mmCIF file of C-alpha atoms in Angstrom:
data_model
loop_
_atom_site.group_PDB
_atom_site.id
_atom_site.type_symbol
_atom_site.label_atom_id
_atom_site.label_comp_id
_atom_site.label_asym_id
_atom_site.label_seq_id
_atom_site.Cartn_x
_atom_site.Cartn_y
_atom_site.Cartn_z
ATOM 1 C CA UNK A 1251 205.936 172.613 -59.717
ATOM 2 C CA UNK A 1252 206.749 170.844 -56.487
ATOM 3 C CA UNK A 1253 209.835 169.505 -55.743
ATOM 4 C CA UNK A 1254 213.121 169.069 -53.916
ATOM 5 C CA UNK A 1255 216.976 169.825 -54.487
ATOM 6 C CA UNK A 1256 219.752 167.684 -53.666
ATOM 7 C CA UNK A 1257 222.920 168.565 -52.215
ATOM 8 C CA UNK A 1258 225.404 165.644 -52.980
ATOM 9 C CA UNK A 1259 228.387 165.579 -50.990
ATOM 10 C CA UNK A 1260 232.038 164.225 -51.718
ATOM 11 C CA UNK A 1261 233.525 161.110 -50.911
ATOM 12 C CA UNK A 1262 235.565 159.544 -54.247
ATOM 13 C CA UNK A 1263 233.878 155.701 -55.181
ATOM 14 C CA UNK A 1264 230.802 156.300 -52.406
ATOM 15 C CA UNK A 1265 229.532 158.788 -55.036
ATOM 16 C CA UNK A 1266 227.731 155.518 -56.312
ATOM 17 C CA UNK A 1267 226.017 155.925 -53.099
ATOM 18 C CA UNK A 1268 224.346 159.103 -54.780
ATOM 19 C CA UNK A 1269 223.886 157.333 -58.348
ATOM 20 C CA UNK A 1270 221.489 154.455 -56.147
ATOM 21 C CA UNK A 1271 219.506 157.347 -54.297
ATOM 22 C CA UNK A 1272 218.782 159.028 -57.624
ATOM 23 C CA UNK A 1273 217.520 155.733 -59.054
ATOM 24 C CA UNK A 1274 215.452 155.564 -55.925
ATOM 25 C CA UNK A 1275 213.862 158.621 -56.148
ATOM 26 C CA UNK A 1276 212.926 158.586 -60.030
ATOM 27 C CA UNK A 1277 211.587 155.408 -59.552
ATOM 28 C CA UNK A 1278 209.524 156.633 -56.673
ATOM 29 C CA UNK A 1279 208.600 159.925 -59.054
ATOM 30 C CA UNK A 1280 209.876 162.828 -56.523
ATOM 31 C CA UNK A 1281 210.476 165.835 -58.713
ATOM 32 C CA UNK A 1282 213.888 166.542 -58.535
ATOM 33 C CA UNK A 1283 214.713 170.706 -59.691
ATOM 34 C CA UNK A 1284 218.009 171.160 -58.804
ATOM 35 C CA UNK A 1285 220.747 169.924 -58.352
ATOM 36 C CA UNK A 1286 224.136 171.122 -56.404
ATOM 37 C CA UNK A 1287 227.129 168.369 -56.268
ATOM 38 C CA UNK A 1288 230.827 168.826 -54.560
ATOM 39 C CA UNK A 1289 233.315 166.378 -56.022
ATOM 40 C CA UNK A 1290 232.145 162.833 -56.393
ATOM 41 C CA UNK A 1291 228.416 164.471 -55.955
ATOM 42 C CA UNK A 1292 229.575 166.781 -57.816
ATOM 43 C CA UNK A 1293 229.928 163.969 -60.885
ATOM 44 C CA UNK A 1294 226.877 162.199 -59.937
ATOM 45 C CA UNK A 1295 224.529 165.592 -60.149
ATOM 46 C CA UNK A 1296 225.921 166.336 -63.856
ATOM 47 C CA UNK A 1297 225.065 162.830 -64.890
ATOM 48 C CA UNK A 1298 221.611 162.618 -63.627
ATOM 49 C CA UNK A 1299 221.092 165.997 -64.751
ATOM 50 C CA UNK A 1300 222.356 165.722 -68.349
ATOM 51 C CA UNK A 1301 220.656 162.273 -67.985
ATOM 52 C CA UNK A 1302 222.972 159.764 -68.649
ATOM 53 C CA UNK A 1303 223.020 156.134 -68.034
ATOM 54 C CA UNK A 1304 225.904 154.950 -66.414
ATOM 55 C CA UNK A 1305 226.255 151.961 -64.225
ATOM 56 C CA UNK A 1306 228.761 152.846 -61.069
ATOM 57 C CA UNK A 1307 231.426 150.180 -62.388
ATOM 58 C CA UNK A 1308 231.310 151.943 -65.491
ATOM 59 C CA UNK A 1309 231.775 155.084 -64.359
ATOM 60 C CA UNK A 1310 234.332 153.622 -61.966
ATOM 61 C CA UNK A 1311 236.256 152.417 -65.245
ATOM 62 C CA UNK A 1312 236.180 155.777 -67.222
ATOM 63 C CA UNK A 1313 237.256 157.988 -64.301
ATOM 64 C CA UNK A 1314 239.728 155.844 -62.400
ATOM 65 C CA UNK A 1315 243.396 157.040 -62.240
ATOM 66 C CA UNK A 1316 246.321 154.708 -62.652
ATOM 67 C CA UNK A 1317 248.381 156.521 -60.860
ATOM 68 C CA UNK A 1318 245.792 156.055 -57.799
ATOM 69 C CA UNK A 1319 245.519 152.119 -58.354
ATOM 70 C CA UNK A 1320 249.094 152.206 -57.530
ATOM 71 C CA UNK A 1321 249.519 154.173 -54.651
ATOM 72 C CA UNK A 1322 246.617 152.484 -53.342
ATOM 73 C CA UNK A 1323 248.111 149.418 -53.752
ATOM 74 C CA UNK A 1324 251.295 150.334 -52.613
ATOM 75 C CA UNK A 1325 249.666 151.781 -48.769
ATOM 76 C CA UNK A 1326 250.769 154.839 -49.567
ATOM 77 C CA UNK A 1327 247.574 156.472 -49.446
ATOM 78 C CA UNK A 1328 247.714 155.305 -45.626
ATOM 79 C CA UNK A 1329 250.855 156.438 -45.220
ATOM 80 C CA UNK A 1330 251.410 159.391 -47.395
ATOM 81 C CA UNK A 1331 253.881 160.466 -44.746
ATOM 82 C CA UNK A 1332 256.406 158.335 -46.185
ATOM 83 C CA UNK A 1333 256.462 159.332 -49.879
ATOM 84 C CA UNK A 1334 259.138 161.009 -50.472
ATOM 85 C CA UNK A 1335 257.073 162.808 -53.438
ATOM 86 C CA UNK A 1336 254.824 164.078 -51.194
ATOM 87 C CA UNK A 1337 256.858 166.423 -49.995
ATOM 88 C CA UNK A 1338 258.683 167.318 -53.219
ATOM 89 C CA UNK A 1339 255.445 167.788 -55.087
ATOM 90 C CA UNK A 1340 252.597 169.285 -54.861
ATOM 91 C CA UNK A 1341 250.216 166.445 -55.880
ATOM 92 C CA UNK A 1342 251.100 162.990 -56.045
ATOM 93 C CA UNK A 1343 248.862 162.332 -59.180
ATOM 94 C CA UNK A 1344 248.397 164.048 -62.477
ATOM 95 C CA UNK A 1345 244.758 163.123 -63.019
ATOM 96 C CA UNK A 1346 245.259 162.780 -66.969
ATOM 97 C CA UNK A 1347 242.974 160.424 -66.637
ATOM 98 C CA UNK A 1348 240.428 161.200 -65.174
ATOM 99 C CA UNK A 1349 240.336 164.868 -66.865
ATOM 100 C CA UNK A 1350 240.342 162.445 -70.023
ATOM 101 C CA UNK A 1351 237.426 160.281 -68.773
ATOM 102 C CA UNK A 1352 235.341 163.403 -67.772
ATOM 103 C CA UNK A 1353 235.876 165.042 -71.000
ATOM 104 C CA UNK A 1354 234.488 161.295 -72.601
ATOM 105 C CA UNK A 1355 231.472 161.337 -70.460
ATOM 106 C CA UNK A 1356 230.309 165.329 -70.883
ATOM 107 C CA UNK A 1357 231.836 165.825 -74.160
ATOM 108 C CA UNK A 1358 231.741 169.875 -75.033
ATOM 109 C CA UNK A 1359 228.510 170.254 -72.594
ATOM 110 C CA UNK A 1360 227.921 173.371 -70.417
ATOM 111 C CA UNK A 1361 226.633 173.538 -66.893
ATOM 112 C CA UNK A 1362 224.233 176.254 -68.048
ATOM 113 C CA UNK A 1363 222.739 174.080 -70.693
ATOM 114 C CA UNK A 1364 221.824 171.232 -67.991
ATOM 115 C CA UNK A 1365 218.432 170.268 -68.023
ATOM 116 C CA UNK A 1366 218.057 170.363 -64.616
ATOM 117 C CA UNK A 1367 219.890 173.275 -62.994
ATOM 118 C CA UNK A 1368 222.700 172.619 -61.537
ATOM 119 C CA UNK A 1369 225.692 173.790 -59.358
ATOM 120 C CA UNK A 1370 228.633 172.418 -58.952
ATOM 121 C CA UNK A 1371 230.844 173.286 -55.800
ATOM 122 C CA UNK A 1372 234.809 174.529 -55.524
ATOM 123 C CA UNK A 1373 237.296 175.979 -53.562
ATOM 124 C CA UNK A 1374 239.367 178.653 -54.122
ATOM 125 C CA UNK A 1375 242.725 177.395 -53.009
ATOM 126 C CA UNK A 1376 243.986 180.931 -51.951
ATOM 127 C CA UNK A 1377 241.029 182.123 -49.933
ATOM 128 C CA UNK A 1378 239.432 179.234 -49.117
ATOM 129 C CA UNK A 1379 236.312 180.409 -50.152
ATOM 130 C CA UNK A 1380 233.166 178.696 -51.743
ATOM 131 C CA UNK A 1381 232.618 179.107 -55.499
ATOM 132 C CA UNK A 1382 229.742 177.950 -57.228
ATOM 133 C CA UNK A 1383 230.252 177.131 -60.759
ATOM 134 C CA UNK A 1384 226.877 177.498 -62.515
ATOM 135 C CA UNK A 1385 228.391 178.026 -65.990
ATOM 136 C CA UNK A 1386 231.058 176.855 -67.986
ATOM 137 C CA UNK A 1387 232.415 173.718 -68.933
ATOM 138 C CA UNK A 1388 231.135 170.711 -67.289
ATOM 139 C CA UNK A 1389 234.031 168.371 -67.122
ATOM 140 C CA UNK A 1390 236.794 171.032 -66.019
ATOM 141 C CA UNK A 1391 234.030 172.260 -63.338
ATOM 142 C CA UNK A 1392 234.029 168.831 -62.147
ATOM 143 C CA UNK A 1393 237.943 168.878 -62.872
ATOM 144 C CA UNK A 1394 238.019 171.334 -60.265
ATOM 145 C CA UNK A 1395 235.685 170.103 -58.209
ATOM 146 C CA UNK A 1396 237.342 166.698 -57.504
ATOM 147 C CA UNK A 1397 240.814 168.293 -57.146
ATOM 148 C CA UNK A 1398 241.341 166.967 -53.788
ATOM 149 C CA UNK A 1399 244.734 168.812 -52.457
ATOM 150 C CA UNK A 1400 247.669 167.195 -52.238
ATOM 151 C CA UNK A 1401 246.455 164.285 -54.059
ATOM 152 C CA UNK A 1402 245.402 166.309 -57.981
ATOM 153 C CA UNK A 1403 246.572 168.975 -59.039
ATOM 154 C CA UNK A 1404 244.375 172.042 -58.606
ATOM 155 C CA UNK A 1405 242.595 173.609 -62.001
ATOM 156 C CA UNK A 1406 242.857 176.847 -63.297
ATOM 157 C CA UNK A 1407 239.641 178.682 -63.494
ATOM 158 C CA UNK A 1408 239.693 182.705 -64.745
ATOM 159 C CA UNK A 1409 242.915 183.299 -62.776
ATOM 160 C CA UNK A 1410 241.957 181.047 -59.475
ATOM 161 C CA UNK A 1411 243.178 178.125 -58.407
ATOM 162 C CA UNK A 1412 240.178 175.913 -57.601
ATOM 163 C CA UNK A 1413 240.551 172.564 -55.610
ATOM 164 C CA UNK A 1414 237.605 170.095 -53.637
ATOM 165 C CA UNK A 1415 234.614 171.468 -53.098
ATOM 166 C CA UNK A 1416 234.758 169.291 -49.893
ATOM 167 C CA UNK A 1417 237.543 171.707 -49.264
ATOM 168 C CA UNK A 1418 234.867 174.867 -48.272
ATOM 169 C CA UNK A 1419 231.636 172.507 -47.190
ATOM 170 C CA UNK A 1420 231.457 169.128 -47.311
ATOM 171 C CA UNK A 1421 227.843 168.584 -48.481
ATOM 172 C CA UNK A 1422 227.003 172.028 -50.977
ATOM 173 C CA UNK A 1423 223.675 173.168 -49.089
ATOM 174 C CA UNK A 1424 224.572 176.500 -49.428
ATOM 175 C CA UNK A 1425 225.047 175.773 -53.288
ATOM 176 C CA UNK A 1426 221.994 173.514 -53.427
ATOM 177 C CA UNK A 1427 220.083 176.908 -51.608
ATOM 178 C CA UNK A 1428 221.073 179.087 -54.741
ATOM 179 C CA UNK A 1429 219.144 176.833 -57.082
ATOM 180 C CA UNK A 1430 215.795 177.942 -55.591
ATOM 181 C CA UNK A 1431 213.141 177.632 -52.523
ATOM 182 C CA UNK A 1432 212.848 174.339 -52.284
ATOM 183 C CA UNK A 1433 213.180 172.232 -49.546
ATOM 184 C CA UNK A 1434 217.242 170.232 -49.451
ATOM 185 C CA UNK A 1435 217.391 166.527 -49.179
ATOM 186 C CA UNK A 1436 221.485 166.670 -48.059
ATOM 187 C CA UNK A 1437 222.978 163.188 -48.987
ATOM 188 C CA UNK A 1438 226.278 162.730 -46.622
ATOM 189 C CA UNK A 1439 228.423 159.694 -47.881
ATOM 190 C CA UNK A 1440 231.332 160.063 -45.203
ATOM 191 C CA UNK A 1441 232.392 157.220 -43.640
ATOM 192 C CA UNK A 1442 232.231 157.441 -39.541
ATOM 193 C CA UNK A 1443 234.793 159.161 -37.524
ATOM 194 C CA UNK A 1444 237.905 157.541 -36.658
ATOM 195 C CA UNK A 1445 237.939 156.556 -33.326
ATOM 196 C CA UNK A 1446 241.517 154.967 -33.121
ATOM 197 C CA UNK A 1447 244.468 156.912 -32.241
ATOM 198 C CA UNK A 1448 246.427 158.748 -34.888
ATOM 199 C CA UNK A 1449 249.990 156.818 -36.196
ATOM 200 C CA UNK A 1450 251.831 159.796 -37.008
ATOM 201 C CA UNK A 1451 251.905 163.355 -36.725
ATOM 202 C CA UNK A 1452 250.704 163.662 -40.305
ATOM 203 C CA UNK A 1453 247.347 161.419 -39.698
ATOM 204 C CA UNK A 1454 246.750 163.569 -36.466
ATOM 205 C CA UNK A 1455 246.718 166.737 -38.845
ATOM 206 C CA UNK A 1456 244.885 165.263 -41.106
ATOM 207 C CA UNK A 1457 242.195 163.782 -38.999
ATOM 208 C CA UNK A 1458 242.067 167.601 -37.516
ATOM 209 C CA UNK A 1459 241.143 169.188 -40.300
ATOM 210 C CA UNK A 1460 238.521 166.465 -41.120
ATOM 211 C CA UNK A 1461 237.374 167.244 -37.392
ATOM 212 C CA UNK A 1462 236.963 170.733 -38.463
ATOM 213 C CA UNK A 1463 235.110 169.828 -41.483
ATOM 214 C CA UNK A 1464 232.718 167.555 -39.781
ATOM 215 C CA UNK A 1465 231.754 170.194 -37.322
ATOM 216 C CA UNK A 1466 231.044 172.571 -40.198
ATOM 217 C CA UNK A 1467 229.368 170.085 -41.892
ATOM 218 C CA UNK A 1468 226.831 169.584 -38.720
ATOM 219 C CA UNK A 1469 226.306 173.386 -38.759
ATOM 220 C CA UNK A 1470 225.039 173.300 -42.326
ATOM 221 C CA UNK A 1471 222.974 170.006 -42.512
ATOM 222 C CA UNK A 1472 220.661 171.866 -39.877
ATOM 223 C CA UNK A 1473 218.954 173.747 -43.188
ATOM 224 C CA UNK A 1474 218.720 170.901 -44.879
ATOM 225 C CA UNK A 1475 215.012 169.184 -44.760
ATOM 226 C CA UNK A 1476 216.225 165.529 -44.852
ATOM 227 C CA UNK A 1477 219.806 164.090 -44.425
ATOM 228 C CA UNK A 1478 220.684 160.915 -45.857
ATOM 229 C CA UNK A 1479 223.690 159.272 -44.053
ATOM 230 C CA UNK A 1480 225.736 156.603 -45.564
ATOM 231 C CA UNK A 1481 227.581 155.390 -42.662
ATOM 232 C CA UNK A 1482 229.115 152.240 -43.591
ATOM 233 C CA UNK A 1483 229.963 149.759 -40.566
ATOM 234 C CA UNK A 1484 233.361 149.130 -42.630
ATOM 235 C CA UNK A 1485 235.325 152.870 -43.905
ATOM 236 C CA UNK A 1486 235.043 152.312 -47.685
ATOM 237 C CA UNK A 1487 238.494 153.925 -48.523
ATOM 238 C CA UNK A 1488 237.789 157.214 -51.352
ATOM 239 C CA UNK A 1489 239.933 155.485 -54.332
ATOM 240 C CA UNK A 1490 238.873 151.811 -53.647
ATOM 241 C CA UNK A 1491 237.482 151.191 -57.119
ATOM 242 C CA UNK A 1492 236.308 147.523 -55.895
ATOM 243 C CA UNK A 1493 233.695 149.130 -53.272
ATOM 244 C CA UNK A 1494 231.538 151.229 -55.810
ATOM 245 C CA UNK A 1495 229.020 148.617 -55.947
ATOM 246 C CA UNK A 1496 228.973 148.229 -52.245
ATOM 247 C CA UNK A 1497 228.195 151.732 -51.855
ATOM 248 C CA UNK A 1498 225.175 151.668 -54.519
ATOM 249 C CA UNK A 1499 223.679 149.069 -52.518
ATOM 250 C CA UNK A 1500 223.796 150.762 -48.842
ATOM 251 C CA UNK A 1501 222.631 153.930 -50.945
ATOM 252 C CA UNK A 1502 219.820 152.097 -52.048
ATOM 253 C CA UNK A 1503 218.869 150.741 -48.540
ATOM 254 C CA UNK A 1504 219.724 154.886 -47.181
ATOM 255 C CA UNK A 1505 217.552 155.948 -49.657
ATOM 256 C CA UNK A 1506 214.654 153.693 -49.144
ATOM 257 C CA UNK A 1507 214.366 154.155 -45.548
ATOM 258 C CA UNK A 1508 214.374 157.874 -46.156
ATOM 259 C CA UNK A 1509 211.697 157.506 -48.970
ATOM 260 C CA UNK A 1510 208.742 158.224 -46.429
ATOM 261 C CA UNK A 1511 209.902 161.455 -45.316
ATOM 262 C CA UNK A 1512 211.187 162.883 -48.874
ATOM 263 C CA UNK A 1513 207.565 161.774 -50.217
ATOM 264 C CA UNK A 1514 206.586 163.883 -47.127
ATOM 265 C CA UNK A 1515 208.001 167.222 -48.127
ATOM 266 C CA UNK A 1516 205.921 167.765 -51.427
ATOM 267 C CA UNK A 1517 202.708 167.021 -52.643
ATOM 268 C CA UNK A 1518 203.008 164.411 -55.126
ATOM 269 C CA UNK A 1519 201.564 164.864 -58.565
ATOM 270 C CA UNK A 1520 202.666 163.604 -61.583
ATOM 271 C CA UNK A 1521 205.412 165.642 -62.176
ATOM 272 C CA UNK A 1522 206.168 167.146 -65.976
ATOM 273 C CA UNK A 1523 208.466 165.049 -67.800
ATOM 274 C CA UNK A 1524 212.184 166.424 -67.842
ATOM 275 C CA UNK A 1525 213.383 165.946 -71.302
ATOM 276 C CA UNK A 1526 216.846 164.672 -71.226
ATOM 277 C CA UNK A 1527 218.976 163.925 -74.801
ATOM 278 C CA UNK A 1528 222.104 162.685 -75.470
ATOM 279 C CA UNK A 1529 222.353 165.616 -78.046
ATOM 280 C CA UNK A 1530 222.587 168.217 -74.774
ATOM 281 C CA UNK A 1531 226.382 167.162 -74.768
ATOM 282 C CA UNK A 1532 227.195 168.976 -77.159
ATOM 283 C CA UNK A 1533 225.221 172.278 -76.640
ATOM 284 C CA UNK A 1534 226.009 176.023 -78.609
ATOM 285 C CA UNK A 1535 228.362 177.860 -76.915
ATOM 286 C CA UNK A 1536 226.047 180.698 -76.974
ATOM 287 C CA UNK A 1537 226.661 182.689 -73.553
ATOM 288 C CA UNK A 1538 229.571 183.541 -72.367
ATOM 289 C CA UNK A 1539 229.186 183.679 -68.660
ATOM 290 C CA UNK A 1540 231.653 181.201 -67.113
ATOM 291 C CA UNK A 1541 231.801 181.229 -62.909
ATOM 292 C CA UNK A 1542 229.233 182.567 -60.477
ATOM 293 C CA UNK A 1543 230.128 182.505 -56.906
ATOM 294 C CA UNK A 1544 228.031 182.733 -54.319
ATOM 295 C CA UNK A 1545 228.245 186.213 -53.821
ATOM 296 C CA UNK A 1546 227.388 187.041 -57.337
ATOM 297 C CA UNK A 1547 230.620 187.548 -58.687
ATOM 298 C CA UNK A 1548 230.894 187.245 -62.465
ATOM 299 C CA UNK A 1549 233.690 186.506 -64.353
ATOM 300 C CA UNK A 1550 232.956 186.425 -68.283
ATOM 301 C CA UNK A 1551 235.303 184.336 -71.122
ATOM 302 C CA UNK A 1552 238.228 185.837 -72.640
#
């Protein structure tokens, strides 16, 4: 069957930027068979893909952390230089919640037993390399995935330390590329560069190694067939729970204007039904496979 993956990239509340180009494209019947998701695209891919119904302030109400409402509210997210945790601890928030909300949503469901296949994307903390979680449990693979340093606490996978998939590639097309040979719709939900000058020595690293990241990210969009940009005239800040409905809509709006070309990569059929059931969440655990990285390395359950 024809059809198209999507590589979903991080970017905390815009993720409802992804949920508005997924209602887009269903209701515009482009055959979606794969998808590969990196932290807040990371969460977006699973729910499509296990086909759940979740409205972006709902989801925004499961998943959001206390502890970032208040440092959020307190500035201290824009000046994390000044938090005298941040450099006692290594995270300034425990995520109990939102390891609690994703557990909720996904329940005991496996990444392997997704209707649609799916990848969700990692770093290894310690070597800074890619891994592509195609099995295991779905809500500590998105855990994992969303474990943006310095801010969660990284999660314990088989003996590595995983953190943000952004971490590695900002937008998973080389994930999305293991999934099959289909052509990539990339979805980018960055906001645009900072153009001010940095007010301490902290932003200035900071904004470097989003520099770096942006660069890399160019590199890799190249393979992708289509790249959807969010670009949102105002930054809409990662944990501003308020501005997940203002990111559906400019999603919607991205993903309409894109619709032409998308339509343009396959030859549009009627495409088989995908069977999606609320009883997938809570599959057998009948294999035993776990992580697969990129370069085929298996790592089975103990």
């Amino acid at each position: 069957m024809d059809g198209i993956i999507l590589a979903l990239g991080g970017g905390g509340v815009r993720g409802a930027a992804h949920n508005a180009v997924l209602d887009v494209l269903s209701a515009a019947n482009i055959p979606i068979v794969g998808l590969a998701g990196s932290s807040a695209g990371a969460l977006s891919a699973a729910v499509f893909a296990f086909g759940l119904k979740l409205s972006p302030s709902t989801m925004s109400d499961w998943l959001k952390d206390p502890d970032l409402e208040r440092l959020q509210k307190s500035g201290v997210l824009d000046q994390i230089g000044r938090y005298v945790d941040f450099v006692r601890r290594p995270y300034l928030a425990e995520a109990k919640s939102l390891r609690q909300g994703l557990r909720t949503v996904f329940g005991e469901a496996r990444i392997e037993d997704s209707p649609i296949p799916l990848a969700i994307q990692a770093t290894d903390l310690h070597t800074g390399d890619l891994v592509n979680l195609r099995a295991g449990p779905v809500a500590e693979a998105l855990a994992a995935s969303s474990a943006v340093p310095s801010i969660f606490p990284p999660v314990l996978w088989h003996g590595r330390l995983l953190v943000d998939g952004d971490v590695a590639e900002k937008v998973p097309i080389t994930a999305a590329k293991s999934l099959g040979p289909y052509p990539i719709v990339a979805v980018d939900i960055s906001n645009k560069p900072e153009l001010s000058e940095p007010k301490s020595a902290l932003e200035a690293a900071l904004w470097a190694g989003e520099a770096s990241r942006r660069r890399l990210m160019s590199v890799m969009l190249e393979q992708a067939a289509v790249v959807i940009t969010l670009n949102p005239d105002e930054p809409i800040e990662t944990f501003d729970y308020t501005k997940s409905d203002l990111a559906y809509e400019l999603g919607k709006l991205r993903a309409k204007a894109a619709l032409p070309q998308i339509q343009g990569l396959i030859q549009l059929s009627e495409p088989a039904p995908v069977t999606k059931s609320w009883w997938r969440l809570w599959p057998s655990r009948s294999q035993t496979q776990e992580t697969q990285t990129i370069t085929s390395q298996t790592q089975h359950d103990k």
